[in-house]
Coordinates of C-alpha atoms in Angstrom, one line a residue:
X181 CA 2.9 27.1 -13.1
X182 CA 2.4 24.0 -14.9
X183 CA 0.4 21.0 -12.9
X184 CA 3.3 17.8 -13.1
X185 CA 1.1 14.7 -13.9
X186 CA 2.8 11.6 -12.7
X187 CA 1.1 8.3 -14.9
X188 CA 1.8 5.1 -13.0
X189 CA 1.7 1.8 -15.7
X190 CA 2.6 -1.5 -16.1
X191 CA 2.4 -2.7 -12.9
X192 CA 3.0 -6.2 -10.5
X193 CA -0.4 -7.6 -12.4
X194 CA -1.3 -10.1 -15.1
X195 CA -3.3 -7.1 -16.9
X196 CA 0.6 -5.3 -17.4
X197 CA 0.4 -4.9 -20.6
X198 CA -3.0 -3.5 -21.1
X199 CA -2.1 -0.9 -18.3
X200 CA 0.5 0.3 -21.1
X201 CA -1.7 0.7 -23.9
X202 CA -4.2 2.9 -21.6
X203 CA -1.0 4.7 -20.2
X204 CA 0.2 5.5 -23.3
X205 CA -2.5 6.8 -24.9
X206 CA -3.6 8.9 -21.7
X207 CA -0.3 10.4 -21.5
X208 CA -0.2 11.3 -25.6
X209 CA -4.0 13.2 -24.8
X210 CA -2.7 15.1 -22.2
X211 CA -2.7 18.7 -22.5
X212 CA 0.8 19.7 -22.4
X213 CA 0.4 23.3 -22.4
X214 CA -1.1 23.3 -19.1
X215 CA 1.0 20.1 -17.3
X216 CA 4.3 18.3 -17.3
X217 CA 3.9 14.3 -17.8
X218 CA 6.2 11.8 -16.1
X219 CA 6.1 8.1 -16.6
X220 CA 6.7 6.5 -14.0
X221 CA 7.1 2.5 -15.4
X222 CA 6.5 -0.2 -13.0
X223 CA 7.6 -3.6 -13.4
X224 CA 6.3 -7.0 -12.7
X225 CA 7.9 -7.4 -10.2
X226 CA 6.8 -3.9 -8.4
X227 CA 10.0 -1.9 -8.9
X228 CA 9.2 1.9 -10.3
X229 CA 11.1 3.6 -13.1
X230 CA 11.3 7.2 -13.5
X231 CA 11.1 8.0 -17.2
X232 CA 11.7 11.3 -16.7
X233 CA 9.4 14.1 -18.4
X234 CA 7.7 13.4 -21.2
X235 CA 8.8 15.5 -24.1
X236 CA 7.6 13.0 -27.1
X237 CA 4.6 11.1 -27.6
X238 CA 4.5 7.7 -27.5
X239 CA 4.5 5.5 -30.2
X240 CA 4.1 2.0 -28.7
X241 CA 3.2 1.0 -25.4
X242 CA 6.7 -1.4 -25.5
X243 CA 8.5 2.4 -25.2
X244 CA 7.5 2.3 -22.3
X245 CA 9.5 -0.8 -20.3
X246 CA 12.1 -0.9 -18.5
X247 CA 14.4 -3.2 -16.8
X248 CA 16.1 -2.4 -13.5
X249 CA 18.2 -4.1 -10.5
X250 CA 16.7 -1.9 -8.2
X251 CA 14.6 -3.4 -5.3
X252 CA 10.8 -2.1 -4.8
X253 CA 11.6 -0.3 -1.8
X254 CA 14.5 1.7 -3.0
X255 CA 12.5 2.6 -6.3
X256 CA 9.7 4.1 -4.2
X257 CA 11.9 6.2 -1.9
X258 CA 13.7 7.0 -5.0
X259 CA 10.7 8.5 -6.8
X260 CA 9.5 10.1 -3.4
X261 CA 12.7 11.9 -2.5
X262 CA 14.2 13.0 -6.1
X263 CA 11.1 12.9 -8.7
X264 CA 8.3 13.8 -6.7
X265 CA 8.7 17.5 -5.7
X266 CA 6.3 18.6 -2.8
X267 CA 6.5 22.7 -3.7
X268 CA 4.7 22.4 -6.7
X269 CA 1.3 21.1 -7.5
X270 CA 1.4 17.5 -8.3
X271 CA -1.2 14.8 -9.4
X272 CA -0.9 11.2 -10.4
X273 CA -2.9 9.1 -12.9
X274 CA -2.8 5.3 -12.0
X275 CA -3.5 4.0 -15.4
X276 CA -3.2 0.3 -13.6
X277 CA -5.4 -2.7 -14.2
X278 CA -6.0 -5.5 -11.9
X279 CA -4.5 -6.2 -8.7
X280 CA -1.7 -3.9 -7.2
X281 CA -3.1 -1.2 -9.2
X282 CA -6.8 -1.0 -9.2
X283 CA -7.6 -2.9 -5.7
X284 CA -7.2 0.0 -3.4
X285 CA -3.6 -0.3 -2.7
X286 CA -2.0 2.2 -5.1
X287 CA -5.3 4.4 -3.9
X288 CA -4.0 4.3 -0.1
X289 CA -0.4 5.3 -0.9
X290 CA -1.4 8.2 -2.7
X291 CA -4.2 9.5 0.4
X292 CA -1.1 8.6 3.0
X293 CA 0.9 11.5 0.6
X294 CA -1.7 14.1 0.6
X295 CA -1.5 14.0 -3.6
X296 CA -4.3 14.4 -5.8
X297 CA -5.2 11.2 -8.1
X298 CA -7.7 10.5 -10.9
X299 CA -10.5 8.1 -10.0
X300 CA -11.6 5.7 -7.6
X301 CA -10.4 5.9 -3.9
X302 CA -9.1 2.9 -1.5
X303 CA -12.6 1.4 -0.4
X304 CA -14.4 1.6 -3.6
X305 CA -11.3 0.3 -5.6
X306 CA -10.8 -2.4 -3.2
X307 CA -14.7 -3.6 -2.8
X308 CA -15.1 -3.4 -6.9
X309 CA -12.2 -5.4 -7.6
X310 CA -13.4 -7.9 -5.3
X311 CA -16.5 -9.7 -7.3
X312 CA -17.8 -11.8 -4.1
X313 CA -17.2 -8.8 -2.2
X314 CA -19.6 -6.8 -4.5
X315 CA -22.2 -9.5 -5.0
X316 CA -22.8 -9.4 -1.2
X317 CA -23.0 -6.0 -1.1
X318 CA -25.2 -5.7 -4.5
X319 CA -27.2 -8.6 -2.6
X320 CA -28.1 -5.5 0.3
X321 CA -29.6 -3.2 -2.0
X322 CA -31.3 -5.5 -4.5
X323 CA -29.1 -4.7 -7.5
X324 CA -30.6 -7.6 -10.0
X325 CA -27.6 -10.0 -10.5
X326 CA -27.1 -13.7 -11.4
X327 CA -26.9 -16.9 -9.0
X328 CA -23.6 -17.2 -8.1
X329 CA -21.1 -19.2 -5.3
X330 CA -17.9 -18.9 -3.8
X331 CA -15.0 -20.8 -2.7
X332 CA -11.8 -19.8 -1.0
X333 CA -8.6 -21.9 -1.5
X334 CA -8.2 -24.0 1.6
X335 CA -11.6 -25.8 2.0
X336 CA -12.0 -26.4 -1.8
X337 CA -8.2 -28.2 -1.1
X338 CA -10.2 -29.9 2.0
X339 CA -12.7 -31.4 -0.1
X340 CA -12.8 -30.9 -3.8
X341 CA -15.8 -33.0 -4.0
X342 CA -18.1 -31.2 -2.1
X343 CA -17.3 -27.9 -3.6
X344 CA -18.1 -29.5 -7.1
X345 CA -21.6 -31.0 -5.8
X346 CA -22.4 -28.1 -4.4
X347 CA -22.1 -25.9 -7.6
X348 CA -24.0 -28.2 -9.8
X349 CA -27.0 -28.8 -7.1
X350 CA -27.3 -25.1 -6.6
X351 CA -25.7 -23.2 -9.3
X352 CA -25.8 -25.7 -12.2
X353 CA -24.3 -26.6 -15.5
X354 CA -23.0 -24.4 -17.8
X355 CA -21.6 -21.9 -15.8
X356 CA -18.8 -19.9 -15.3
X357 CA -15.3 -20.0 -12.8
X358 CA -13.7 -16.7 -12.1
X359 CA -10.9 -15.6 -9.6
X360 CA -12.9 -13.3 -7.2
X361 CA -9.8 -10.6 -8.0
X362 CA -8.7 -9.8 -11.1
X363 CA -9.7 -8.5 -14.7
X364 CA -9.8 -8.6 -18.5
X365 CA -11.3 -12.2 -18.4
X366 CA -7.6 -13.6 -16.8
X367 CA -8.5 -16.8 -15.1
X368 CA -12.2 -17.2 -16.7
X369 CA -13.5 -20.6 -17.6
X370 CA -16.9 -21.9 -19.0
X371 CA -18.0 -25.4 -17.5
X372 CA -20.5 -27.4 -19.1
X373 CA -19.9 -30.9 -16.7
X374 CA -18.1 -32.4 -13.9
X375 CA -14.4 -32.9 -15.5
X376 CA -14.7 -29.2 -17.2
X377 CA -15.7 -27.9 -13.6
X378 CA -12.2 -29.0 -12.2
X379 CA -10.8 -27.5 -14.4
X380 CA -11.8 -24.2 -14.2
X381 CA -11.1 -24.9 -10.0
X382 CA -7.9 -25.1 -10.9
X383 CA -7.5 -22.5 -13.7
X384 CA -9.2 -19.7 -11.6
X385 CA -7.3 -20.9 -8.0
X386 CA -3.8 -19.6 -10.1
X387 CA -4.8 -16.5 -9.9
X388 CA -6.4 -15.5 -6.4
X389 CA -7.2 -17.8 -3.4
X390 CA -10.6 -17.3 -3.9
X391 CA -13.2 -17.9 -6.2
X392 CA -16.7 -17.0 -7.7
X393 CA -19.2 -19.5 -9.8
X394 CA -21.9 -18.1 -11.2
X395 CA -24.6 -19.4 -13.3
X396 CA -24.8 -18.8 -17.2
X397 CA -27.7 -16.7 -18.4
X398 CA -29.0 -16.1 -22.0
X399 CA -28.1 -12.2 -22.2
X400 CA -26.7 -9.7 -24.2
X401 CA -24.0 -8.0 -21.9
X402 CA -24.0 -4.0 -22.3
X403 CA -21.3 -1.7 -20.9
X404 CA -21.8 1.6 -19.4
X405 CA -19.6 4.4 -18.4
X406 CA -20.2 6.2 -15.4
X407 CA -18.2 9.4 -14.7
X408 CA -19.0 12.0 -11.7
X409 CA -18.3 12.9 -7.9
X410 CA -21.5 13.9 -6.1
X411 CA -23.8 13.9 -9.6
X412 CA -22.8 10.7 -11.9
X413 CA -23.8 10.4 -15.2
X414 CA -24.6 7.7 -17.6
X415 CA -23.0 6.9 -20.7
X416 CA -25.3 5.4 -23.8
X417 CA -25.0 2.1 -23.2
X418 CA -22.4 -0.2 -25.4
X419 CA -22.3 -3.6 -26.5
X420 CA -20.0 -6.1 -28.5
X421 CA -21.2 -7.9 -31.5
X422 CA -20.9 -11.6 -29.6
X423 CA -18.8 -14.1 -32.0
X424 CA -18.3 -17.0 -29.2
X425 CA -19.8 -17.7 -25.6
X426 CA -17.7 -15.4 -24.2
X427 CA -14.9 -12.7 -24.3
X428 CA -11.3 -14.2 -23.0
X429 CA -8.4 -12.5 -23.1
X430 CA -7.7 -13.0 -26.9
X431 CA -10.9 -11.8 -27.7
X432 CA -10.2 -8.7 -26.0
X433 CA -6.9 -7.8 -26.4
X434 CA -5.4 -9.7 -29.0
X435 CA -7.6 -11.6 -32.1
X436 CA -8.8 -7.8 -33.0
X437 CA -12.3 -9.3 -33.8
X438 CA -14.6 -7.3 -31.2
X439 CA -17.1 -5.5 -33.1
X440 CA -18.9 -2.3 -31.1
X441 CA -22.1 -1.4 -31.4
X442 CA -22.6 1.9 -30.1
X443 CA -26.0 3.1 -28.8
X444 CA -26.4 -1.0 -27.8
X445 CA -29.4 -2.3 -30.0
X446 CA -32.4 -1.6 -26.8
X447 CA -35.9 -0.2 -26.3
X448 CA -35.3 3.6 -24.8
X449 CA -36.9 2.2 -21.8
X450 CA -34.5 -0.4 -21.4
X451 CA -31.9 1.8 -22.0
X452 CA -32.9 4.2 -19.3
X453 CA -33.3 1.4 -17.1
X454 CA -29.4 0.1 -17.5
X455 CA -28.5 3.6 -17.2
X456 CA -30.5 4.2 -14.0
X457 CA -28.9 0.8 -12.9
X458 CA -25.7 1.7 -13.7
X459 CA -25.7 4.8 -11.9
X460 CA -27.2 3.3 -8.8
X461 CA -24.4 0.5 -8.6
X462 CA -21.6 3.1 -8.7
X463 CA -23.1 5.4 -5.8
X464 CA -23.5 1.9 -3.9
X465 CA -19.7 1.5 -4.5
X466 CA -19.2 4.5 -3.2
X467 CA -17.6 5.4 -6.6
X468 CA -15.8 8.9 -7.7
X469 CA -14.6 9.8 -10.8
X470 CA -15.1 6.7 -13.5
X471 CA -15.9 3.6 -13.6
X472 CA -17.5 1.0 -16.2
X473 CA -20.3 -1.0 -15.4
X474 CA -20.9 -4.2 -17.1
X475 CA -24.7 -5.1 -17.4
X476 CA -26.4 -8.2 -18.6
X477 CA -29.9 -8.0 -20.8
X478 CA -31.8 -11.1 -21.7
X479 CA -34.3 -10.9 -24.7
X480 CA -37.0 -10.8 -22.0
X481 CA -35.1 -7.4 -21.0
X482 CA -34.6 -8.4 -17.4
X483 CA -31.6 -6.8 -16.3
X484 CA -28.6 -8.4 -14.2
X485 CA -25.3 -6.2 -12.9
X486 CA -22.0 -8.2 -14.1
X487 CA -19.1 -6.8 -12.5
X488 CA -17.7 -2.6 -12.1
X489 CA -14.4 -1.8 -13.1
X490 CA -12.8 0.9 -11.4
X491 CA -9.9 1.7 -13.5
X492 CA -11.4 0.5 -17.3
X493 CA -9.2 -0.1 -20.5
X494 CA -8.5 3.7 -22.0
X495 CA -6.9 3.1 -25.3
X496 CA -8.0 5.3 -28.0
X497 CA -10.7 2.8 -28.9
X498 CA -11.6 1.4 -25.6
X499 CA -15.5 1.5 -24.8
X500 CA -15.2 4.3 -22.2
X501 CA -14.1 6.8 -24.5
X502 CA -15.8 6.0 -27.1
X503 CA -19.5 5.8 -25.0
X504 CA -19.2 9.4 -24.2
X505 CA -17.9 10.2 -27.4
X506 CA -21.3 8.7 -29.3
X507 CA -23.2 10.1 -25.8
X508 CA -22.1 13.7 -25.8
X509 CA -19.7 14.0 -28.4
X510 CA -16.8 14.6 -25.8
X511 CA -13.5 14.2 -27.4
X512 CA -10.3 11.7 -25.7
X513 CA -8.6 14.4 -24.9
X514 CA -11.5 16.2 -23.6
X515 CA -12.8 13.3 -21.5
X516 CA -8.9 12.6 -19.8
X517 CA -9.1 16.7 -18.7
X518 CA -12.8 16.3 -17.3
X519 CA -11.3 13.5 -15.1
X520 CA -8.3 15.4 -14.2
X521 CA -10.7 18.4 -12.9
X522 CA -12.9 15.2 -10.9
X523 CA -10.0 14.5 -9.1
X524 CA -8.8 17.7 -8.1
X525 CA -12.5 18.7 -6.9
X526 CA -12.7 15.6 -5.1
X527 CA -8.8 16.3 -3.1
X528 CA -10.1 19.9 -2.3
X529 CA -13.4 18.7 -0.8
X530 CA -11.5 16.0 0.9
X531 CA -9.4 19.1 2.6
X532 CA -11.9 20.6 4.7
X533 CA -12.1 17.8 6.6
X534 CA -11.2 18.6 10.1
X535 CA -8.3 16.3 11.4
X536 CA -8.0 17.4 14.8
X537 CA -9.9 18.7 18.0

């Protein structure tokens, strides 16, 4: 009997879009001599639509959307009662970005079903996705990371002005304004003086009601991909030819001017070092299954942890893929089934855990 795989995308997040392109192509690499796919779209405003089962692949992401009067609610107990079918043997691929999707939230409605999912679970998700909440714990164990600050909504609303002194006596210009939740640079500003710094406030306070300023850094920033249970591994590291100060969303996603460079340009010992680094950060997260982390290296080759994404971009062309690929030579295809078999290992260890006395 066939495995259904049920790929969540789109999703109630400002990274929607993106969580189609990595859907799309996920679902297209799936094996379907061995399971069923089943698209289940949700839109931005958190309803689900069942697609059905995937007979086709997908030419464009934009295939994918739906619009619906359906409430959230209703959607769900729709796709629990007539889609989702309990006798057979089930597993779901979040392919979300961002909030409602990669936080932990998604991650505790699949453990409260009992179903198998690929990657991160709720704590990990939900710590990751929260950049202050890493940085504190990253501060415990020493992982090497920049200065950084941060503010929650209400008492930068109580007084602006000491918020802004206090970043530029102990974090200093130019530095950078992030919501402390969210992804794909959404949010992200670059401060070089007082009027610039507002700004940013502002900017990064649309997207979460609490903040993180850290301070700039003359680096190279490499990205690693981490994949394992009890035994992660190590991608070669990656990095991206840099053509302005830093990546925003149209650098990313839509100008089409990133330029990879794949083994990063690094001393082996270096490279082992980001490697062992990145390895260690994703067992302090508690991590399972994937993740991506984002490393800085100044020409000094100090080393400084950025961020970890739990659920990173998987398009075709997106670095994870493509850093096994040039590390082991593992195909797409063959890297979306070795995550499949992560998750299922990680569900059957999971059920020997004794539940009652």
């Amino acid at each position: 009997m066939k495995t259904n795989i049920y790929v969540l995308c789109g999703g109630k997040s400002v990274e929607h879009d993106i969580s189609l392109r990595s859907a799309s192509a996920i679902m297209n690499a799936i094996d379907r001599e061995k399971y069923n796919v089943y698209p289940i779209y949700i839109t931005n405003e958190g309803v689900w639509c069942n697609l059905g089962l995937l007979e086709e692949k997908i030419n464009a992401p934009d295939e994918l959307r739906r619009t619906t009067s359906s409430t959230v609610s209703f959607s769900i107990g729709e796709f629990l009662t007539k889609v989702l079918n309990n006798s057979e043997k089930n597993l779901v691929i979040p392919a979300l970005h961002g909030p409602n999707g990669e936080d932990g939230t998604i991650q505790g409605f699949l453990e409260l079903l009992d179903i198998p999912y690929l990657g991160n679970e709720v704590l990990s998700s939900a710590v990751a996705m929260d950049k202050v909440m890493t940085k504190d714990l990253f501060s415990k164990y020493n992982i090497p990371q920049v200065k950084y600050l941060s503010f929650r909504l209400h008492s930068w609303q109580e007084n602006e002005e000491d918020a802004y002194n206090l970043v530029e006596n102990e974090i200093g210009y130019p530095c950078y304004v992030k919501p402390s939740n969210g992804g794909s640079s959404v949010g992200i500003s670059r401060a070089e003086n007082r009027e610039e710094l507002k700004s940013s406030f502002k900017e990064a306070f649309l997207y979460d009601r609490k903040i993180i300023i850290e301070k700039e850094i003359v680096a190279r920033e490499m990205q690693i991909s981490v994949i394992g249970n009890n035994h992660p591994k190590a991608s070669v590291p990656g990095e991206f030819i840099m053509e302005r100060p830093f990546f925003d969303y149209n650098a990313k996603y839509i100008d089409g001017k990133l330029i990879p460079v794949i083994p990063a340009r690094l001393e082996p010992g270096v490279s082992d070092k980001v490697r062992e680094t990145a390895v260690k950060a994703f067992k302090i997260l508690n991590c399972h299954g994937l993740a991506r982390v984002d490393i800085f290296v100044t020409d000094e080759n100090e080393i400084f942890v950025n961020e970890v994404n739990t659920m990173p971009g998987f398009t075709a062309v997106s670095m994870t893929p493509v850093l096994w690929g040039a590390t082991d030579g593992t195909t797409y295809a063959e890297l979306i089934e070795r995550l499949i078999q992560l998750a299922l290992e990680r569900y059957n260890e999971k059920k020997v855990i004794v539940n009652t006395r």
